[in-house]
Every structure is written in C-alpha cells, then in structure tokens.
Coordinates of C-alpha atoms in Angstrom, one line a residue:
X180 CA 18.2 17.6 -0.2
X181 CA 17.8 20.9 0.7
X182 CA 21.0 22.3 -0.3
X183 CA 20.1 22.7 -4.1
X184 CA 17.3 23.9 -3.3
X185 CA 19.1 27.0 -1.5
X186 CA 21.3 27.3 -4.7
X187 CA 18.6 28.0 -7.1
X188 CA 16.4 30.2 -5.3
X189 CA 15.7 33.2 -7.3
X190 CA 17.5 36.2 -7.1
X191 CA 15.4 39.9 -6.6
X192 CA 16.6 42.9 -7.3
X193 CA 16.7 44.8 -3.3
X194 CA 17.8 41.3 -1.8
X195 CA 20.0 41.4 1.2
X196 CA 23.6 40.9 -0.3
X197 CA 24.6 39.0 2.8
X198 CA 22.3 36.3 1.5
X199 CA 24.7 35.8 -2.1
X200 CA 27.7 34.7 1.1
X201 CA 25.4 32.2 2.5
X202 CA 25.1 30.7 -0.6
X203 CA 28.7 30.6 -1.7
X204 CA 29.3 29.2 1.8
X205 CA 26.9 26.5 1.1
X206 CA 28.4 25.7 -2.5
X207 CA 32.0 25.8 -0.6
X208 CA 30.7 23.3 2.0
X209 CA 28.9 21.1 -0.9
X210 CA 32.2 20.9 -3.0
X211 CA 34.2 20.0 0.4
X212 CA 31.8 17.2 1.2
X213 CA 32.1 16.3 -2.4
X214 CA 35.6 15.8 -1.9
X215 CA 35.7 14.2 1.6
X216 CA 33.5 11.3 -0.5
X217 CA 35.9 10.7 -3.4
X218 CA 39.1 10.9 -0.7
X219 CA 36.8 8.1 1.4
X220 CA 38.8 4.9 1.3
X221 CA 39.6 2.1 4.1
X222 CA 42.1 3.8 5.9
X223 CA 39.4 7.4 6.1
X224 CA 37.1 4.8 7.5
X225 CA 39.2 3.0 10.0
X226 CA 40.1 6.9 11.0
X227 CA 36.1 8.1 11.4
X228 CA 35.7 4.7 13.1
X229 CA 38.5 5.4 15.8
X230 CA 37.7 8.5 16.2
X231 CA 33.7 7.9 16.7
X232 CA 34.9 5.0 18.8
X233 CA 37.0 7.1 21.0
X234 CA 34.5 10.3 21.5
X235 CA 32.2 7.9 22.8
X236 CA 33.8 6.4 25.3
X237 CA 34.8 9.8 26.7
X238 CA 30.9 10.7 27.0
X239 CA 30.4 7.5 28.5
X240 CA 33.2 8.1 31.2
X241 CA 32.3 12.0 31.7
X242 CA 28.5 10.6 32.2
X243 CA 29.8 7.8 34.5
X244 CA 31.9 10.3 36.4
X245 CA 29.1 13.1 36.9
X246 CA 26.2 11.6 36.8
X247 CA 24.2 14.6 38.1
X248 CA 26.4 17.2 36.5
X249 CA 25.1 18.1 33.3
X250 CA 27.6 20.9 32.6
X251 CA 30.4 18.1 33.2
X252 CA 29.9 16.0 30.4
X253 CA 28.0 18.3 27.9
X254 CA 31.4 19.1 25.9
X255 CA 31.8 15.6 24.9
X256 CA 27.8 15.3 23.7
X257 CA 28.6 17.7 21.5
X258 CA 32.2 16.2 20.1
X259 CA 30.0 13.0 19.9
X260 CA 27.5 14.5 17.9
X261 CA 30.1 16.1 15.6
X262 CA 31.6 12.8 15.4
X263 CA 28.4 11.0 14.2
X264 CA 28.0 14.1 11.5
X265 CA 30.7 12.8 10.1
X266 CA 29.7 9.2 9.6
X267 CA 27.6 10.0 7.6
X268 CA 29.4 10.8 4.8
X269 CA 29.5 7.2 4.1
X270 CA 26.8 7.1 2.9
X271 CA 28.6 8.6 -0.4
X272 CA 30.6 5.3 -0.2
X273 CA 27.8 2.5 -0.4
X274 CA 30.9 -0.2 -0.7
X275 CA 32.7 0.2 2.6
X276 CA 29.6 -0.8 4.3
X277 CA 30.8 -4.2 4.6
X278 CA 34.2 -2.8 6.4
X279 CA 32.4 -0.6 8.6
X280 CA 30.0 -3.9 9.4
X281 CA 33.6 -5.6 9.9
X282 CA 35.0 -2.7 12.5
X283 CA 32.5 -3.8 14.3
X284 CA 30.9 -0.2 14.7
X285 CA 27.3 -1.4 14.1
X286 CA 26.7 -2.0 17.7
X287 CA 28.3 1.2 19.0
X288 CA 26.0 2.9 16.7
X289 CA 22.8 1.6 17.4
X290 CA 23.0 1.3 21.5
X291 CA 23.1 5.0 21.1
X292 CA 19.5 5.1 20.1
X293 CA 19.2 5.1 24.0
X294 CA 21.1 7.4 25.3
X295 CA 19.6 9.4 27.4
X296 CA 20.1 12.6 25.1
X297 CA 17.7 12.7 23.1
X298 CA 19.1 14.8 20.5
X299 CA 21.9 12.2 20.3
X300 CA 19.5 9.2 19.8
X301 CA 18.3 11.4 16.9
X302 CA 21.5 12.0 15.3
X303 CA 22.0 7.9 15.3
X304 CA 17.9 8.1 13.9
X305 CA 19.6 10.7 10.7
X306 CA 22.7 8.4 10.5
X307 CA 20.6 5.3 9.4
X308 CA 18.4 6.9 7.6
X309 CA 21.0 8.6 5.2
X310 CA 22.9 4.9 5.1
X311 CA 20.0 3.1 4.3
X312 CA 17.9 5.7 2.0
X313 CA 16.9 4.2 -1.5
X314 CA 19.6 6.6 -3.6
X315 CA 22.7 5.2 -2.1
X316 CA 21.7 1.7 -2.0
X317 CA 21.0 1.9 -5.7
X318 CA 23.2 -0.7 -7.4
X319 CA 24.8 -1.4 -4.0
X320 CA 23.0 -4.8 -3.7
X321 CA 25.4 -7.0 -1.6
X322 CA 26.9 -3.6 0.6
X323 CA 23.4 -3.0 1.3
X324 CA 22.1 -6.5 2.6
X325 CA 25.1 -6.9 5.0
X326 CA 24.5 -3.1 6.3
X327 CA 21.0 -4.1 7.0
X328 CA 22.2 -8.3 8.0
X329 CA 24.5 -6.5 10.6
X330 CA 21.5 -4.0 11.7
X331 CA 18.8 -6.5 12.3
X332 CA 21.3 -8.9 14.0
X333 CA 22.1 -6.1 16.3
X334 CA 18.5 -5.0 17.3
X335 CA 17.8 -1.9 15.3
X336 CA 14.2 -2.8 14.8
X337 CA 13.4 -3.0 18.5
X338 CA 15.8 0.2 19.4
X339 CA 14.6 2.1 16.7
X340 CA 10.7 1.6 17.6
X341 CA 11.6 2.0 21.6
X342 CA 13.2 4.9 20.9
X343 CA 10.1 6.1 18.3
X344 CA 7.8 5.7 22.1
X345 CA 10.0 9.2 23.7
X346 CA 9.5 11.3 20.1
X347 CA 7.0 13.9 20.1
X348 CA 5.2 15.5 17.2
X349 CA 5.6 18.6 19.2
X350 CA 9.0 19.4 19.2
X351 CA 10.2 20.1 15.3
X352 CA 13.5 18.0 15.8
X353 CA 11.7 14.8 17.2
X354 CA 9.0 14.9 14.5
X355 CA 11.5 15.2 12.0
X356 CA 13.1 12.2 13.6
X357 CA 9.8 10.3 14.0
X358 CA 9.6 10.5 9.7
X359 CA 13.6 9.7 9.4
X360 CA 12.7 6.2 12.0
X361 CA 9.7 5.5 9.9
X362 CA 12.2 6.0 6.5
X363 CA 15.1 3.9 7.8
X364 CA 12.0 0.9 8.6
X365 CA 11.3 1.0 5.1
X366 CA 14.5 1.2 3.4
X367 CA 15.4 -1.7 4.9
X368 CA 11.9 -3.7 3.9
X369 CA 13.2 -2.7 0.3
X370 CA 16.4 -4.3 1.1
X371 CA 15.1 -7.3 2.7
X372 CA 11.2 -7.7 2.7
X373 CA 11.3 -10.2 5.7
X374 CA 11.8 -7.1 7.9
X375 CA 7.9 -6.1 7.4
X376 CA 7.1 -9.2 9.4
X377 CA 10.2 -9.3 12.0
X378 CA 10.0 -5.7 12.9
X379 CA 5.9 -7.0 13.4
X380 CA 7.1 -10.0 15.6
X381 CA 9.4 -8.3 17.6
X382 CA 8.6 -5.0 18.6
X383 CA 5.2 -2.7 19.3
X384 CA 5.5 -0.6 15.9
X385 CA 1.9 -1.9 15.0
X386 CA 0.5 -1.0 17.9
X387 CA 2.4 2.8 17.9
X388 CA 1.4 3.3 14.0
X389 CA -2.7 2.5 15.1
X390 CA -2.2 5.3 17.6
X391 CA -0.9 8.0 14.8
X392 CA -3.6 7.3 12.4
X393 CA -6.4 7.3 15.3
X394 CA -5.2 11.2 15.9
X395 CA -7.7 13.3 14.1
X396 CA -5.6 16.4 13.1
X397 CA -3.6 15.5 9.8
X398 CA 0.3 15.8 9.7
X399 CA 3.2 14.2 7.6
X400 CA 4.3 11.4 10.0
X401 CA 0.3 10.7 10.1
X402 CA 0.6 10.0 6.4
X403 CA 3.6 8.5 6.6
X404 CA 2.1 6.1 9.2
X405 CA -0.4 4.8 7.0
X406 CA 2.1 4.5 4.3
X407 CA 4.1 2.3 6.3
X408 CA 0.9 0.8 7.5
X409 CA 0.0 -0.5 4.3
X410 CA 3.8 -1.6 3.3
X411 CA 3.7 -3.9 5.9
X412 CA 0.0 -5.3 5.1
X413 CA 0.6 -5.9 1.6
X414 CA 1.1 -9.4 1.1
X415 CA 1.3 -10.5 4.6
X416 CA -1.3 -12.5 5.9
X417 CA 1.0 -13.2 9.4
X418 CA 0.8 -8.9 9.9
X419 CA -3.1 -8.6 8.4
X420 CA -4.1 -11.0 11.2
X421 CA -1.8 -9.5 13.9
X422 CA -3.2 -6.1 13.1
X423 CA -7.1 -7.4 13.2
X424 CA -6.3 -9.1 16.8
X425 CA -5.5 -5.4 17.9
X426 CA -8.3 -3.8 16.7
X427 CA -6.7 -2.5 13.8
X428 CA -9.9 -3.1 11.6
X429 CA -12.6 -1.2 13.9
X430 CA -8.9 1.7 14.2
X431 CA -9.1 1.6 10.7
X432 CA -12.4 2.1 10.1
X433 CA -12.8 5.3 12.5
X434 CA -9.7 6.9 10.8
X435 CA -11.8 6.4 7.2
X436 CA -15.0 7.7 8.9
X437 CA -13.1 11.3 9.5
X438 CA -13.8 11.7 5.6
X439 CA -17.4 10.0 5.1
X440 CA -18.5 13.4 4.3
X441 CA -15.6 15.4 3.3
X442 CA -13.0 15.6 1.2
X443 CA -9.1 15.8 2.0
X444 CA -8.2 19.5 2.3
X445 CA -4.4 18.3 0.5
X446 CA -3.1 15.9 -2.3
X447 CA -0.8 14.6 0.7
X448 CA -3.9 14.4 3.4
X449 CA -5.4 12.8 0.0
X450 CA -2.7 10.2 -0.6
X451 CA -3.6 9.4 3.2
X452 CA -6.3 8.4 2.7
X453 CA -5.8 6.2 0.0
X454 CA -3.6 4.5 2.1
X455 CA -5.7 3.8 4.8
X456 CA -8.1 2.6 2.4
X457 CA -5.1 0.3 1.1
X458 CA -4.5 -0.6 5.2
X459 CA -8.2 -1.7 5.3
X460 CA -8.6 -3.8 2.0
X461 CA -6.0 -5.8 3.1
X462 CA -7.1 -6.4 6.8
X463 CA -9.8 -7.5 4.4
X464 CA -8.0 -10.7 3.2
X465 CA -8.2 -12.8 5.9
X466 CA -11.7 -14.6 7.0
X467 CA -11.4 -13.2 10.4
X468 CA -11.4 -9.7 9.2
X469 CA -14.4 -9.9 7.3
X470 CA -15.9 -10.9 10.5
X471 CA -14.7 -8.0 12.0
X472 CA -15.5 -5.4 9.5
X473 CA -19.0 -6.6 9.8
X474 CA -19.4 -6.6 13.1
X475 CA -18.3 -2.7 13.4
X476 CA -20.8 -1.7 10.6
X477 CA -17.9 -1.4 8.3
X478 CA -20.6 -2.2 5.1
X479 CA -22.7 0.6 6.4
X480 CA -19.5 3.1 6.8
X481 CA -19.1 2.3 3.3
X482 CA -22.1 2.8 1.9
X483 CA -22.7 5.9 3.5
X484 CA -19.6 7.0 2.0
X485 CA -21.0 5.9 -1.7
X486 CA -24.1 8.0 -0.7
X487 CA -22.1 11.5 0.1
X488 CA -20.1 10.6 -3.3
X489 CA -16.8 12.3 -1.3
X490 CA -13.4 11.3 -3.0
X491 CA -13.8 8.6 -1.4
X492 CA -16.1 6.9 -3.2
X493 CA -14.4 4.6 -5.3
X494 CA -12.2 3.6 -2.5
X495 CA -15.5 2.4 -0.3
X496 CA -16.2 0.4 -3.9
X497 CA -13.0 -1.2 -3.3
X498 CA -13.5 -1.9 0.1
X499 CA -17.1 -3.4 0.4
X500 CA -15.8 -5.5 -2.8
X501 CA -12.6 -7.3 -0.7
X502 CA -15.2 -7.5 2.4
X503 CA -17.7 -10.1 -0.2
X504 CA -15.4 -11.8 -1.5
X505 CA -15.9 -15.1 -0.8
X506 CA -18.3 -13.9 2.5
X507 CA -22.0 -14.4 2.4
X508 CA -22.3 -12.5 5.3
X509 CA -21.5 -9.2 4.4
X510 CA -23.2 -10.1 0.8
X511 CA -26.2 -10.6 3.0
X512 CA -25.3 -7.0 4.8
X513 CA -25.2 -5.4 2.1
X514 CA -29.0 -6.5 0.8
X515 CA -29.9 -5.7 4.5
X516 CA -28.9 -2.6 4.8
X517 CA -30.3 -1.3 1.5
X518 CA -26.7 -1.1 -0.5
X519 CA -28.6 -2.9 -3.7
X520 CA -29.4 1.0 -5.0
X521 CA -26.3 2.5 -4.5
X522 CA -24.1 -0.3 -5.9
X523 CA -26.4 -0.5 -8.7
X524 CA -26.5 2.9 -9.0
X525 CA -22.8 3.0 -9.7
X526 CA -23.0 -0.2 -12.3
X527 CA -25.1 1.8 -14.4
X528 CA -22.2 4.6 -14.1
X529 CA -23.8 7.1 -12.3
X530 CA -20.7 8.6 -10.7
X531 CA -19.8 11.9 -9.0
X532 CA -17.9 13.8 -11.2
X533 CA -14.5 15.5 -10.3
X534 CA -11.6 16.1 -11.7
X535 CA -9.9 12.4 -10.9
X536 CA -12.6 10.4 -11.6
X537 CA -13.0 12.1 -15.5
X538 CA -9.7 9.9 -16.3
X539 CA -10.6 7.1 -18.5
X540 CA -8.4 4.3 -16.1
X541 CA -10.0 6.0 -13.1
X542 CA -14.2 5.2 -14.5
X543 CA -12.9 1.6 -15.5
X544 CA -11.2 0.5 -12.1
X545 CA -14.8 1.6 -11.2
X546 CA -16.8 -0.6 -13.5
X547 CA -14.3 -3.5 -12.9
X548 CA -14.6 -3.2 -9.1
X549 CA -18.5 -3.2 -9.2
X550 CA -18.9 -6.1 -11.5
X551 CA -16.4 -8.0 -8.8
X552 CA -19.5 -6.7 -6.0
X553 CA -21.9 -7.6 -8.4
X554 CA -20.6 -11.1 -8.9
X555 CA -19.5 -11.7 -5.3
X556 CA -23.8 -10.7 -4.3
X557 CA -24.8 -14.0 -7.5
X558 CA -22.3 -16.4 -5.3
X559 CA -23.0 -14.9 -1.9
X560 CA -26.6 -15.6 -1.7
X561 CA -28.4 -18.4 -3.5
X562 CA -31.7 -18.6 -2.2
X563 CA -34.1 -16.3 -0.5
X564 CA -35.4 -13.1 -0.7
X565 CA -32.2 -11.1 -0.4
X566 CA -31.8 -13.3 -3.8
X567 CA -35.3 -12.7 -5.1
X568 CA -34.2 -8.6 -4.5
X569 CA -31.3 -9.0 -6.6
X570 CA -32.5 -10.7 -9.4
X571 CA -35.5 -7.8 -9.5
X572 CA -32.6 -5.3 -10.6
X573 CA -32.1 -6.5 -13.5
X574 CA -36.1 -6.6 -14.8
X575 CA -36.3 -3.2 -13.6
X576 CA -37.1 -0.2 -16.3
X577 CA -37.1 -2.9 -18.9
X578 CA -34.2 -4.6 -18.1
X579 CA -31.3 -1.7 -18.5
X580 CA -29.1 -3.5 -15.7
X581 CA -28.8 -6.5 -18.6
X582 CA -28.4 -4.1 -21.4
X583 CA -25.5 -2.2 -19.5
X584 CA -24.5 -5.7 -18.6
X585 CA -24.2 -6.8 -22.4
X586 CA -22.4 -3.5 -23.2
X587 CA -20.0 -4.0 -20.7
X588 CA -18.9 -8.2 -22.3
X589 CA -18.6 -6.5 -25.6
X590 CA -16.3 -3.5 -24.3
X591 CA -14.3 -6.4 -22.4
X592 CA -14.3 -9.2 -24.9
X593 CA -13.3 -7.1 -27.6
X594 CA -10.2 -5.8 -25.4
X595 CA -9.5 -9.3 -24.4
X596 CA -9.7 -10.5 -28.4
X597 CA -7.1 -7.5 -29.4
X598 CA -4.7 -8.8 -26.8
X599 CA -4.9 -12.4 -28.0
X600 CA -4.3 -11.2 -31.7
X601 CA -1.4 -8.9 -30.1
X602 CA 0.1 -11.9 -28.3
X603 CA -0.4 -14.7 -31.4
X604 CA 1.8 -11.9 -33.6
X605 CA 4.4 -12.4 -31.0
X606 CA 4.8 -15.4 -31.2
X607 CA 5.0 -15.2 -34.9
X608 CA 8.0 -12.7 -34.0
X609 CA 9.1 -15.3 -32.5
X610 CA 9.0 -13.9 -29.1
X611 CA 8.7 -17.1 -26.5
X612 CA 5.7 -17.0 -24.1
X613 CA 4.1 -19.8 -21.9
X614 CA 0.6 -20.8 -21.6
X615 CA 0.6 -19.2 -18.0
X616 CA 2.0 -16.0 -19.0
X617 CA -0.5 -15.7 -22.0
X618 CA -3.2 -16.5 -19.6
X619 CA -1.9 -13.9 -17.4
X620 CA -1.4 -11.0 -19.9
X621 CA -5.1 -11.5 -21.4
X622 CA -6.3 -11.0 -17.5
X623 CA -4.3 -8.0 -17.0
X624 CA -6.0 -6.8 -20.4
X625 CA -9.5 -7.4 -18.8
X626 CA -10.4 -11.1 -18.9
X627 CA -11.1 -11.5 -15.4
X628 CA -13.8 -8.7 -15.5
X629 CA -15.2 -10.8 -18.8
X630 CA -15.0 -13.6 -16.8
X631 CA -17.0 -11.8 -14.3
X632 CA -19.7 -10.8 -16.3
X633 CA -20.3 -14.1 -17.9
X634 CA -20.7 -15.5 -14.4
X635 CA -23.7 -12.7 -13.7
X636 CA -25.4 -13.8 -16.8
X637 CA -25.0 -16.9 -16.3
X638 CA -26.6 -16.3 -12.8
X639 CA -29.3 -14.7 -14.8
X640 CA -30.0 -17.3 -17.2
X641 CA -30.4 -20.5 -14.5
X642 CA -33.3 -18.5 -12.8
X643 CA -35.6 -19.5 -15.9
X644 CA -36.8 -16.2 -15.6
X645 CA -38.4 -15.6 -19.0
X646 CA -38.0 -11.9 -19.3
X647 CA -34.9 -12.0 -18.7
X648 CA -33.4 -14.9 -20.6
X649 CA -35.4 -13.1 -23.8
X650 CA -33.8 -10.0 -23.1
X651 CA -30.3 -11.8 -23.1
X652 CA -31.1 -13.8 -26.4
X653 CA -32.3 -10.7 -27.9
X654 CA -29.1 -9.1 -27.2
X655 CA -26.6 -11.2 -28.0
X656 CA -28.5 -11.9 -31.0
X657 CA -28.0 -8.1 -32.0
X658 CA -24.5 -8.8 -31.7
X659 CA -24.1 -11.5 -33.8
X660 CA -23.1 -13.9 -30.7
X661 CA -24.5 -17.0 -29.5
X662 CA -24.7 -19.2 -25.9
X663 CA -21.6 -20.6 -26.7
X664 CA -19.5 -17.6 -26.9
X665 CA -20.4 -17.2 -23.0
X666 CA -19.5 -21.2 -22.2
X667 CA -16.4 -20.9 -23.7
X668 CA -15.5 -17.4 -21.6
X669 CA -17.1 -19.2 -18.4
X670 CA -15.5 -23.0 -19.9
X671 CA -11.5 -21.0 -19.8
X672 CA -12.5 -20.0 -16.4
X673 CA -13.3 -22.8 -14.5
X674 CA -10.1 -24.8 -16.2
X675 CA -8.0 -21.7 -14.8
X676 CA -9.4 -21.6 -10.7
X677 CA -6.9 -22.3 -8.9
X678 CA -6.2 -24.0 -5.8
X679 CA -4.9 -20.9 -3.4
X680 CA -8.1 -22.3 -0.7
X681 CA -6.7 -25.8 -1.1
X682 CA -8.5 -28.6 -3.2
X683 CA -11.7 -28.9 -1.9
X684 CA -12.7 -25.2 -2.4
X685 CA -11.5 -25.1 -5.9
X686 CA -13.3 -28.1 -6.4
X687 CA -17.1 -26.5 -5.2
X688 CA -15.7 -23.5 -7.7
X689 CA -15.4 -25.3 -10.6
X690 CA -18.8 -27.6 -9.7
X691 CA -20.3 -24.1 -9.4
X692 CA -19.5 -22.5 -12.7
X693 CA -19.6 -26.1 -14.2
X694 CA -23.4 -25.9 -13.1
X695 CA -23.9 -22.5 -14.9
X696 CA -22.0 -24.0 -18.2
X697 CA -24.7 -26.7 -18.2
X698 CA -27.8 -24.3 -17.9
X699 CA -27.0 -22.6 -21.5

C-alpha cells in the first residue's frame, strides 16, 4: 500500500510544512477507513449494496436518455465511481463475501467491466483486485471460494480479458489496470487452480499474453505477463499444448533470443526472464513441443546462449535438458550442431562466474541439470557415429570426463547415505514414514542425480571399451567400492520407474537399465 509508505518518509530540515498536513490528512483518512471496517456488518452491506445498486441505474437511465450528451450523464459517472470506492472496503471484511454473493451484486459488478467508460471498467478492474488479493483471503477459505464460485459463474474471466483488449500501456491509469486484471486472474488460480485452464478454454488471454512478451521494450505488465504465463503452464499439459498450437514455442523462443547476448539491465527484467525460461521448459513437456522447438532451431538458440555465458546460461542448461528428455531427435541435434563441447564443457564445471552463480545451490542445480543432458545424449542415441562422438569424450585427456564422473557418485552417494542414516534415526524416534515417502526424501537429497550417473557409467561400461572400463575399475577401486555398489544404485532404480508413459514404456525402461545391470 502506498499509504505507509507516505507516513514514514523522512522528514528534512527546510521541508515544505504543508507537506506535515498532508500527512496528518492521510493518517486521519487511514484511521476513518479503519473504522468504517470494524462498523462493517450486514446491515452496512445491504446499505453500500443499495446504494451502488441505485447509482447505477441512474447512469444507466441518464446514458439511455442522452445518449449523445456526454455532459448529461457525466454527474452520475462520477457518483458511480464514488459508489464503487466504497465497495471496496469489503475487502476489510473477507466474511460478508458470501452475503454480498447472496444480494446478488456480483453481476451488477462485473457487467460494468463494459461500460463504455473506461475509467469505470477500471474502477470494477481495482474492486476485484482488492477482493480477491492474497492478504484478505488469508484464512478466509470458504468466503473466498464462493466470491470467486459466484465470479466465474458470472463471466469474470471472459469480461475481464475482453476488457484487458481496450487497455493501453500508454496511458498510466490503463496500465495500472492491465497489472490489477492480470492480479485479480491469479488470485483467483490460488483460490481455485481449475481457473488456469477455464480462463485458457474460454477466453483469448493466451493469445493477448504471447503479444506482451513478443514486445521488445521491457515493462512491468511485460513481466507480469510471463509470470502469469508460466502459472498457467505449470502443471497443465491441456494449456502447454494449447499454447504450442499457437505458436507459443517459436513466441517464446524469440522473446529468449532478445538476451542471447546480453544480460537483463534489472533484477525485475531478470526475474523475466527466468520466467520465460520457466514458460519454455514447460511448452517442453509435451512430445509435440519438442518437435517444435526443434524445428525453430530452439537447440541452436540455446547453445549459442551457453557460448556467450550471459545470465542466462544455466537457464539454456535447463532448457536443452527438458527438450532430450525422452527425444532422440534433439539428442541427435545437439551432436549435429556441435553442442558435445559446450555441454561438456560445463560437466567438467567450467562456468562463467558472477555473482549468482558463486552460490553453492546455484553450481549444483548446474551439475544436476547437466548430468540429466548427459544421460538423456546415453539413451537418445544408441548407435552410430553421433554415439561413437560421445563415447570419445570420455577417453579424451586421459579420461578426466570419467574421473569428474566418479567424483561426482561419491559427492552424491555420500549425500544420499547421510539422508538414509538421518531418516533410519527417525524412525527410531519413532517418527512414522512410508516406503514412498523415504524414497522420495532420499531423491530430493540427490538420488536421482546418483541414479543418473550410474546410468552414464553403466553406458560406459557395455561399450567393452578397454580404456575406459580400466579407468572405471581403477577408480572405484581407489575408493574402496566395487561393481555392485553401482547395480544396487541402478537395481533401486529400475524397481522405482514408474508408469506416468503407461505400461509399455516403463516396461522398455526397466528392460533398458535391466540390460546395463547385466553388463557389470
């Protein structure tokens, strides 16, 4: 709010004394509002109801009456947008919202987001945003689903985002508006999560978001758009695929390539960014996508990124590793197009240094993302010379990709062993945990990136290659391990793939890493 913020502004000696009024003006108008919420009851709403109801209907009339007289009904625009002022101190009484559902005011409200006033439209646009913002719905559970019940059933989604179409960036009002409609659309995702995909299914926000991130001078709506971009990606295959069949990946992509080689000028145009890389990864889910990234020289974007080691370099990590995953093509891309010494590059940690990438968590995401590349490349292609080129990095310079390799399973394994010691002493605490939720913890700890890197040696050890199946018995010698330490990482994998691309995939998984399990 930016009320407090007036209050403690620092005092100078020299300021203007009028200034010390304004502010005890503000304080008198905060402790009035203060009060008008703790006098709010049934009857204050029924009253602000009425009242709204009734000012209405007198702008309606006076616009019916003088339809090309502006001066006519101009008094009652502003009455009306006094009176929706005023509903908005509701919002300092979360629990009425059921009543003010039940006085049936919802629709009155919301067919105001067309009227052809603009300004009014955009007082509606502050309304819901201040009914519907994160604070007052705190603890409000049940208010706060029937607010946004009574919304949806009453078309807010589809006024709000027709009504987003006649806002301009240009003018300050309607560009504050165009962030409040954006707010409002995800306060009521966090109240009902099924409103990512209706507001999707029934209305052209997708498309109208694609256009803000396409424009190539940064703003706040342009970061709020991705924002809300990616909230409605995340874990929604229906909207990933939606978005691909528009374009959205090869949109996506150009809005990335602003910053292939330079770096955000802002944290906020920085936190963009991430979020368009968020958008992208998961467009990346679906099979489709993948097809499409490849097809508009996403891989090469990406690597060219890696090269100019911008900010952004971790981020085109992440990217090119959701793109292979489980897609030989772009594996096969990638070897193409010369990625093999850049990715490789980065597994041996040569990183550009800044000041985000020195933090420990940063440098591991890293490793953990290019082991995932790494071990997408082994089960993307099996025969060939892309394969022959991949297997040469690790005999090259006496095998150091295998000795950063073997570094990397004793970093993880011991990580994943003090977990497993930290979870057996909770149970003898006598704290309850299931086999699945032990499973899950050692993963979160870094089994999966274990897991990972026993699947690359293993790769390594079925080519018969005799350098480097020495190099890895030398090793693990020196480290007091054996063969059988890697069946049984690789052994608690394939019991654990799971059946997400139905039966038949996980069975070709399993006969996959079963095959590897033999060859030690």
């Amino acid at each position: 709010m930016e009320v407090p913020n007036a209050l403690k502004r620092k005092r100078h000696d020299g300021d203007n004394p009028m200034e010390a009024e304004v502010d005890l003006s503000l304080l008198e108008a905060v402790e009035k509002s203060h009060n008008a919420v703790e006098l709010l009851d049934l009857r204050t709403l029924k009253k602000l109801v009425l009242s709204f109801e009734r000012r209405l209907k007198e702008n309606i009339e006076a616009r019916l009456k003088y339809p090309d007289q502006p001066e006519r009904f101009a008094d009652s625009e502003v009455e009306l947008h006094e009176e929706l002022e005023k509903l908005k101190i509701l919002a300092g009484a979360p629990e009425l919202y059921p009543e003010l559902v039940n006085l049936n005011a919802i629709p009155s409200i919301l067919n105001l987001l067309s009227h052809d006033n603009t300004d009014i439209a955009i007082d509606v646009v502050h309304l819901l945003e201040d009914l519907t913002d994160e604070d007052v719905l705190e603890d409000n559970d049940e208010p706060a689903r029937i607010l946004v019940d009574s919304l949806i059933e009453n078309n807010v989604l589809e006024l709000l985002v027709q009504n987003l179409q006649r806002l301009s960036d240009k003018d300050p009002d309607e560009m504050s508006a165009i962030y409040n409609t954006l707010a409002s659309i995800e306060n009521m995702i966090e109240v009902k999560p099924a409103v990512a995909e209706l507001v999707c299914e029934r209305t052209k926000l997708l498309r109208w978001l694609l256009g803000k991130i396409k424009v190539r001078e940064f703003d706040s709506n342009k970061q709020y758009a991705s924002e809300i971009l990616a909230i409605l990606l995340q874990n929604s295959p229906a909207n990933q695929k939606r978005l691909g069949q528009m374009n959205g990946v090869d949109v996506v992509l150009q809005a990335v390539a602003m910053y292939k080689s330079k770096d955000p000028k802002t944290s906020d145009e920085e936190e963009m960014l991430e979020n368009l890389f968020d958008c992208l990864c998961c467009l990346l889910m679906p099979l489709e996508n993948k097809e499409r990234f490849v097809k508009a020289e996403g891989v090469e974007l990406m690597i060219i990124i890696m090269k100019q080691k911008k900010s952004a370099y971790a981020s085109a990590i992440r990217a090119l590793d959701f793109s292979m995953t489980k897609y030989p093509p772009a594996c096969e891309r990638f070897v193409d197009v010369l990625g093999l010494k850049t990715a490789f590059a980065a597994f041996m940690g040569k990183i550009p240094i800044s000041k985000k990438n020195k933090k420990e968590r940063y440098q591991e995401e890293l490793e953990e993302r290019i082991v995932s590349l790494i071990a997408s490349l082994f089960s993307g292609i099996l025969r060939g010379s892309r394969r022959e080129r991949l297997l040469s990095k690790f005999v090259e310079n006496e095998c150091e990709k295998i000795d950063r390799l073997m570094e990397l399973y004793i970093r993880y394994s011991d990580r994943v062993t003090a977990e497993t010691q930290r979870l057996e002493q909770l149970e003898l605490d006598d704290l309850e945990m299931d086999e699945e939720e032990k499973y899950n913890r050692k993963l979160e700890s870094g089994l999966y990136t274990l897991q990972l890197i026993a699947v690359i040696l293993g790769h390594l050890w079925c080519t018969e290659h005799s350098q480097m199946k020495a190099r890895i018995e030398l090793l693990l010698k020196q480290q007091k391990l054996t063969k059988k330490d890697i069946k049984d990482i690789l052994q608690e994998y394939h019991d654990n793939i799971g059946d997400l691309d139905g039966a038949e995939e996980k069975e070709r998984a399993q006969a996959r890493i079963q095959k590897i399990i033999s060859s030690f």
